[in-house]
Coordinates of C-alpha atoms and ligand atoms in Angstrom, one line a residue:
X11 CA 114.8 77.0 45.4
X12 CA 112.9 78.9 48.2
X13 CA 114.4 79.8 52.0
X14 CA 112.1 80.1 54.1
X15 CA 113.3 81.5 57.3
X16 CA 111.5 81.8 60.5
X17 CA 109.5 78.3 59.2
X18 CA 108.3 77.6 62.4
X19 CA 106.5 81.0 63.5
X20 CA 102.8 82.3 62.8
X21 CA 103.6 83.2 59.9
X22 CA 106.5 81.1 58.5
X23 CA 104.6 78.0 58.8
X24 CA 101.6 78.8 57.3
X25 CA 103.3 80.6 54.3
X26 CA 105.9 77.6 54.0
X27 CA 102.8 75.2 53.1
X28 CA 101.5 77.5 50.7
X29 CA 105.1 77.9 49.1
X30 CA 104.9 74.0 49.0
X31 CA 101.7 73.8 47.6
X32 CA 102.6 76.0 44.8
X33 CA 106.1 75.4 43.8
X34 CA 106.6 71.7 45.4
X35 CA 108.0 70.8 48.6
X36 CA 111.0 70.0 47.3
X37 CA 111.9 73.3 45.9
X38 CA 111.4 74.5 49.5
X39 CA 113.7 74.6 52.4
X40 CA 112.1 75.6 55.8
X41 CA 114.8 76.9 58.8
X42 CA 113.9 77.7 62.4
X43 CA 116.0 78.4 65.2
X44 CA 113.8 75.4 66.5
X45 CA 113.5 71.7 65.9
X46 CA 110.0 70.8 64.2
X47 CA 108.1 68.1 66.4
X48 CA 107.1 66.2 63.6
X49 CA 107.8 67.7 60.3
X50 CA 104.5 67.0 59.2
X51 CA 104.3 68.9 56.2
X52 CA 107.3 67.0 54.7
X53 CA 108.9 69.8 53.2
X54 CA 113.2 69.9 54.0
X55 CA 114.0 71.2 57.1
X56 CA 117.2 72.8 58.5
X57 CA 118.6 74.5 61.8
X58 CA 119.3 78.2 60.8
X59 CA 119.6 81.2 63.2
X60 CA 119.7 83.8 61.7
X61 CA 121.8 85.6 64.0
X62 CA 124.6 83.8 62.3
X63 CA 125.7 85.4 59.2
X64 CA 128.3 83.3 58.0
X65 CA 125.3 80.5 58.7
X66 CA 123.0 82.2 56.2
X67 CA 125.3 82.5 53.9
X68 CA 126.3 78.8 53.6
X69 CA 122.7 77.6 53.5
X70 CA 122.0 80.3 50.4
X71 CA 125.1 79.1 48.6
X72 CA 124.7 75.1 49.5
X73 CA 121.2 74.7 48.5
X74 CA 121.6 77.4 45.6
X75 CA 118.4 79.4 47.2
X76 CA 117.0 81.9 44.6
X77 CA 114.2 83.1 46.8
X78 CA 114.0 83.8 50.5
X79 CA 111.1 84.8 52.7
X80 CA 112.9 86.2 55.9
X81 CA 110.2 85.5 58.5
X82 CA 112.9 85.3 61.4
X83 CA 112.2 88.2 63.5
X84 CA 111.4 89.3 67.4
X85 CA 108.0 90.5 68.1
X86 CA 107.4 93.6 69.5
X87 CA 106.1 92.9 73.2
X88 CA 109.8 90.9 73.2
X89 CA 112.0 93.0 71.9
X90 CA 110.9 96.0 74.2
X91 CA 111.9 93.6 76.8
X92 CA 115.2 92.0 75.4
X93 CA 115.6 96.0 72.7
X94 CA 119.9 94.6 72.1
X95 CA 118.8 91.7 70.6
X96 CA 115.9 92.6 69.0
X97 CA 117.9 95.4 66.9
X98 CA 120.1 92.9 66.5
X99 CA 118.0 90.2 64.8
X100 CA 115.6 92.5 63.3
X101 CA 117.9 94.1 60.9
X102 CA 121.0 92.3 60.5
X103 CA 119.8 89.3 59.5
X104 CA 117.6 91.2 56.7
X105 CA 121.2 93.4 55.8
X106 CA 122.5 89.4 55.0
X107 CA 119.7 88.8 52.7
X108 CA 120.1 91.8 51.1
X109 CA 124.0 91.9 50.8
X110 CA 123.8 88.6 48.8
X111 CA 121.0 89.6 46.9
X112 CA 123.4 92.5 45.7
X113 CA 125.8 89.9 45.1
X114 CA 123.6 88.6 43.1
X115 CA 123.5 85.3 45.1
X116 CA 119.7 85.8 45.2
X117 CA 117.1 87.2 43.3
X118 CA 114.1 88.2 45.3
X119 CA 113.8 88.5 49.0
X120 CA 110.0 89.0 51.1
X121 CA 110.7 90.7 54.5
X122 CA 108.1 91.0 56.6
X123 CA 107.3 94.9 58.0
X124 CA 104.4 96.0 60.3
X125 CA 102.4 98.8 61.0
X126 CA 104.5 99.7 64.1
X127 CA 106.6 101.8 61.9
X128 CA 103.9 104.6 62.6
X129 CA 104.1 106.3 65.5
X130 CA 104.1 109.9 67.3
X131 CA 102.9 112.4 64.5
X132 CA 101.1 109.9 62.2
X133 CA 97.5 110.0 61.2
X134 CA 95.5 107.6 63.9
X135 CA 92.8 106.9 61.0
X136 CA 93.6 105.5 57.2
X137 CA 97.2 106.3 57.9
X138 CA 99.0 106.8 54.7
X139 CA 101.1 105.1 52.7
X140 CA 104.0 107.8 53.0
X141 CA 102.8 109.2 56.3
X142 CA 105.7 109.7 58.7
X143 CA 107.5 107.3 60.7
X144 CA 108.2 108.0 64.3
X145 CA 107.8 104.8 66.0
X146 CA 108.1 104.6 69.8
X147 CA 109.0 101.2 70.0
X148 CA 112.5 99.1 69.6
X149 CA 110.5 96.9 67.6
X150 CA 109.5 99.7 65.1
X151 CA 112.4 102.0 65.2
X152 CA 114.1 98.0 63.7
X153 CA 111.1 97.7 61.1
X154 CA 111.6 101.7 59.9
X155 CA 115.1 101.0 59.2
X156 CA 114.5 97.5 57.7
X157 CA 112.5 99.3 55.3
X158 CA 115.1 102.1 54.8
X159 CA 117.4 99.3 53.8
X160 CA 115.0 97.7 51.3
X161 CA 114.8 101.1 49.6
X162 CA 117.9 101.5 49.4
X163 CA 119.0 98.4 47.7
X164 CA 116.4 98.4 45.3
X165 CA 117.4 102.2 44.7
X166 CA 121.0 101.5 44.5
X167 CA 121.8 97.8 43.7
X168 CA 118.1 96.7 41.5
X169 CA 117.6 94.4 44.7
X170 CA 114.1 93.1 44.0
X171 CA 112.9 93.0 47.8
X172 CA 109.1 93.0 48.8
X173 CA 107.7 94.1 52.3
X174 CA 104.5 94.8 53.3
X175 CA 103.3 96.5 56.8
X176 CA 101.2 93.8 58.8
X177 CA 98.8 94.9 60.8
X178 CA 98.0 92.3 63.9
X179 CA 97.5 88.9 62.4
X180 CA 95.4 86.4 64.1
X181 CA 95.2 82.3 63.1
X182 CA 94.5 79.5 64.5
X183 CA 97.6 76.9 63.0
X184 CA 100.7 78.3 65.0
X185 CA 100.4 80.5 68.3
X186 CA 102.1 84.0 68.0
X187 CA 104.9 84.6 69.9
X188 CA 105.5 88.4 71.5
X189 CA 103.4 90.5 69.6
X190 CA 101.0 92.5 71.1
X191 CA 98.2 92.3 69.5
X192 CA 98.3 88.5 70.6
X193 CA 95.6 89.2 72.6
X194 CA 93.4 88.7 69.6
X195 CA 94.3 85.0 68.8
X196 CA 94.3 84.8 73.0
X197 CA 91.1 85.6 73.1
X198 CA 89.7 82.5 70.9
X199 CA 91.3 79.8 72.6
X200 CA 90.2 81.0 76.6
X201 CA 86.8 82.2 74.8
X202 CA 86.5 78.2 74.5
X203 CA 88.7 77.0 77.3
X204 CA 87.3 79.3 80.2
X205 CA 84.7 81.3 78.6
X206 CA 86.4 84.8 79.8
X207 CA 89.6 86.5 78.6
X208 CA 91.5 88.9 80.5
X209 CA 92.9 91.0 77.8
X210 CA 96.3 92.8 78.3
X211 CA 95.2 95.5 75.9
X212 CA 92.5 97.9 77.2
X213 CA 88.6 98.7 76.3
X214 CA 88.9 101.0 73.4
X215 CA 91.9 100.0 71.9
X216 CA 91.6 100.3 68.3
X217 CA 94.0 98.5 66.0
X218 CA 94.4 97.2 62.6
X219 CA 94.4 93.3 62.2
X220 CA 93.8 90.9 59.2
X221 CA 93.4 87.4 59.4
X222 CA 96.1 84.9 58.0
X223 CA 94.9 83.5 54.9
X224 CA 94.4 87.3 53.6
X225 CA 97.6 88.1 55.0
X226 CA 99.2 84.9 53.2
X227 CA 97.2 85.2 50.2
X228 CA 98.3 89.4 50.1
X229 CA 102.1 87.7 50.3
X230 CA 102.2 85.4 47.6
X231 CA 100.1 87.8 45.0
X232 CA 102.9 90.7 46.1
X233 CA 105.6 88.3 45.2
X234 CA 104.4 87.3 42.5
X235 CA 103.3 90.7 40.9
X236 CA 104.9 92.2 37.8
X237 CA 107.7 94.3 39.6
X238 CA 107.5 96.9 37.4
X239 CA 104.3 97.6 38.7
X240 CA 105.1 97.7 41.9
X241 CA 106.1 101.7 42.9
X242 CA 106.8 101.3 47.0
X243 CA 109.8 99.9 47.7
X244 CA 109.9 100.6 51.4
X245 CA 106.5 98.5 52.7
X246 CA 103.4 98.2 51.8
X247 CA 100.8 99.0 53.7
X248 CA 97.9 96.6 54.2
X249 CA 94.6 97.3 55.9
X250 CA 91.9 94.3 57.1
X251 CA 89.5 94.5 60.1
X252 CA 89.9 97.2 62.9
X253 CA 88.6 96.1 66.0
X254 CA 88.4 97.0 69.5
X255 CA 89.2 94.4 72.1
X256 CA 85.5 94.6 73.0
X257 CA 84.2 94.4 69.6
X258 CA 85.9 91.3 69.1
X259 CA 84.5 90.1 72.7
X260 CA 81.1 90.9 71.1
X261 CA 81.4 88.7 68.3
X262 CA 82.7 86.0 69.9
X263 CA 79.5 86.1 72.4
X264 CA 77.3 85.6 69.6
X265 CA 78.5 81.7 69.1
X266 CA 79.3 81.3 73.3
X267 CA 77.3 83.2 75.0
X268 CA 78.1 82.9 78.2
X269 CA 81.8 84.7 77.3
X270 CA 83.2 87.7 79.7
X271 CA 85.8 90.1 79.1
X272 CA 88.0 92.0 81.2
X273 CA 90.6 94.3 81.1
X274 CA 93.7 94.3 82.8
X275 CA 96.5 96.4 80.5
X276 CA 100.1 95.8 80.7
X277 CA 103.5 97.4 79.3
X278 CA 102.0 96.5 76.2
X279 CA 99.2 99.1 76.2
X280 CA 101.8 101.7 75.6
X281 CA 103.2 100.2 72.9
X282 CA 99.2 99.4 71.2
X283 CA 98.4 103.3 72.1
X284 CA 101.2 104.5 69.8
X285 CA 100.2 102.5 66.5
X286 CA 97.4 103.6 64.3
X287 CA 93.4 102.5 64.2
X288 CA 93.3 102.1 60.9
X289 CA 95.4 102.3 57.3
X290 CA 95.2 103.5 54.0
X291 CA 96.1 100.9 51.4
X292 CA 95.3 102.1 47.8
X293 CA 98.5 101.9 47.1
X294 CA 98.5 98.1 47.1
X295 CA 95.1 98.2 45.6
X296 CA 96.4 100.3 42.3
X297 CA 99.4 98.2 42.3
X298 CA 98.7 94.9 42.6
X299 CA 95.5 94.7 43.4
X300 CA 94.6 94.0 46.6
X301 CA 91.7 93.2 48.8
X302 CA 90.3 91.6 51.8
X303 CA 88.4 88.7 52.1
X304 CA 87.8 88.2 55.8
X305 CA 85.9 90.8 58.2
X306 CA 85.5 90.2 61.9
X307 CA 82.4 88.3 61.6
X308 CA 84.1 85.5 58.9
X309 CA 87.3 85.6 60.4
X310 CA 85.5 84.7 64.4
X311 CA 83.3 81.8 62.6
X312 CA 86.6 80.1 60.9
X313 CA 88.6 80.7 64.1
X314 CA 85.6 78.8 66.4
X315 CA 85.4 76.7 64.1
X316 CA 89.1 75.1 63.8
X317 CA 90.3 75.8 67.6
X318 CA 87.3 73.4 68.3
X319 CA 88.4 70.7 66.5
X320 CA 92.2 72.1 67.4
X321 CA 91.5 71.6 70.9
X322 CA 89.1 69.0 71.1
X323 CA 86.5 71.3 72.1
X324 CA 82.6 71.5 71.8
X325 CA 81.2 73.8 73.3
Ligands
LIG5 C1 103.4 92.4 67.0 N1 102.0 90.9 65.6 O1 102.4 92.5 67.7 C2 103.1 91.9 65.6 C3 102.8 93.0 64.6 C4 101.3 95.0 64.2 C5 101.7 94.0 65.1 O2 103.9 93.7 64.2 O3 104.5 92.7 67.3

């Protein structure tokens, strides 16, 4: 049976329905720290937080979970604010997963990392695979050593964990929560609500984003790769569309026209100026294959599209 943890999220939710859709909802269990509305996917649901170890332990052993995608996390606009506790869940909730997986209580774990494990000293174009980490945020200094620990147990213990570096991920299903490069999704639903977006991040900003049915699909065809082809066992890197916030501005005012941008950077800025523009993922290419579907043109015309009918909307 599959754990799904962090069920609830941007990314949880939407990779819980796939999970469903492929393996049955009934060999799915979704947790959150919150209480579904309406649990309209029918697939089990459970209180978990995951702050609790002795709690994630029970609901492994209880529901005999082989499987767990550990989507529980603090983004990292919130954990610069709240850095204690977003060491604290960041990594010793994954240390659980990965202590009962060498315990052979479980036998393959997906933990999400981002690309804001790259940092001072690191290429600002197609950073590498094994470029170095130097990450100037809580939220990355938590992913690098998430990813040390992966490593580790699969070095030490035969641990089969998966990770992959997201780059910003923008849908339409879930809102984020915390992450900076929220201003993406933002943008869509005031593009249609107000016509104009302030955007915490400023012109020029460059960063690496995808949007979430290649990040879902990239997911569940690592996961369900031949692991001995797989050869990085800290994070993959992923690369999908790079945009500015004004070249995401631009496409959106060629379906509403009338849209205006403008710029009013936060304490988020500094953490956006210290990731990369772009990245380098051949490695995940040669191993299993990988490629993008959406570019910003696709990915603005299926966001539009659903946030209309989302929000009740016609512009
Ligand atoms: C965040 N969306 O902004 C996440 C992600 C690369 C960004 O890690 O914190």
């Amino acid at each position: 049976k599959i754990l799904v943890t962090g069920a609830l999220g941007q990314i949880g939710s939407e990779l819980a329905e796939k999970l469903a859709q492929i393996y049955g909802s009934e060999n799915v269990l979704i947790t959150d720290i919150r209480e579904p509305e309406q649990n309209h996917l029918d697939i089990p649901y459970q209180k978990l937080d995951v702050n609790d170890e002795q709690a994630i332990k029970d609901i492994v052993i209880n529901n005999q979970i082989t499987e767990v995608y550990h989507l529980a996390a603090m983004l990292s606009a919130t954990a610069e604010k709240y850095p204690i506790q977003g060491w604290n869940l960041n990594t010793n909730s994954l240390l659980t997963f990965l202590e009962l997986a060498k315990d052979k209580k479980l036998s393959k774990i997906f933990w999400p990392s981002s690309i804001a494990v790259f940092g001072r000293g690191a290429a600002a174009d197609m950073t590498p695979q094994e470029e170095v980490t130097n990450p100037l945020s809580m939220y990355g200094v938590a992913k690098v050593a998430g990813e040390g620990f992966c490593e580790i147990y699969h070095q030490k213990y035969g641990v089969d964990v998966r990770s992959i570096r997201y780059p910003g991920l923008i849908s339409w299903k879930t809102l984020p929560g915390g992450g900076t490069t929220d201003y993406a999704v933002d943008i869509y639903y005031k593009a249609l609500e107000d016509k104009k977006y302030e955007s915490f991040i400023g012109e020029g900003t460059a960063l690496p984003m995808m949007y979430m049915d290649d990040a879902i699909r990239a997911t569940i065809e690592l996961m369900q790769a031949p692991k001995e082809d797989l050869t990085i066992h800290t994070a993959y890197n992923l690369q999908g569309i790079t945009f500015t916030p004004e070249e995401i501005a631009a496409e959106i005012k060629k379906h509403i026209s009338d849209f205006e941008i403008s710029y009013a950077p936060d304490y988020r800025q500094a953490i956006a100026d210290s990731w990369p523009n772009s990245i380098d993922d051949t490695q995940a290419q040669k191993d299993w294959n990988w490629k993008p579907e959406f570019d910003l043109d696709s990915m603005t015309v299926e966001m539009l599209k659903h946030l209309k009918s989302k929000l009740q909307i016609n512009v």
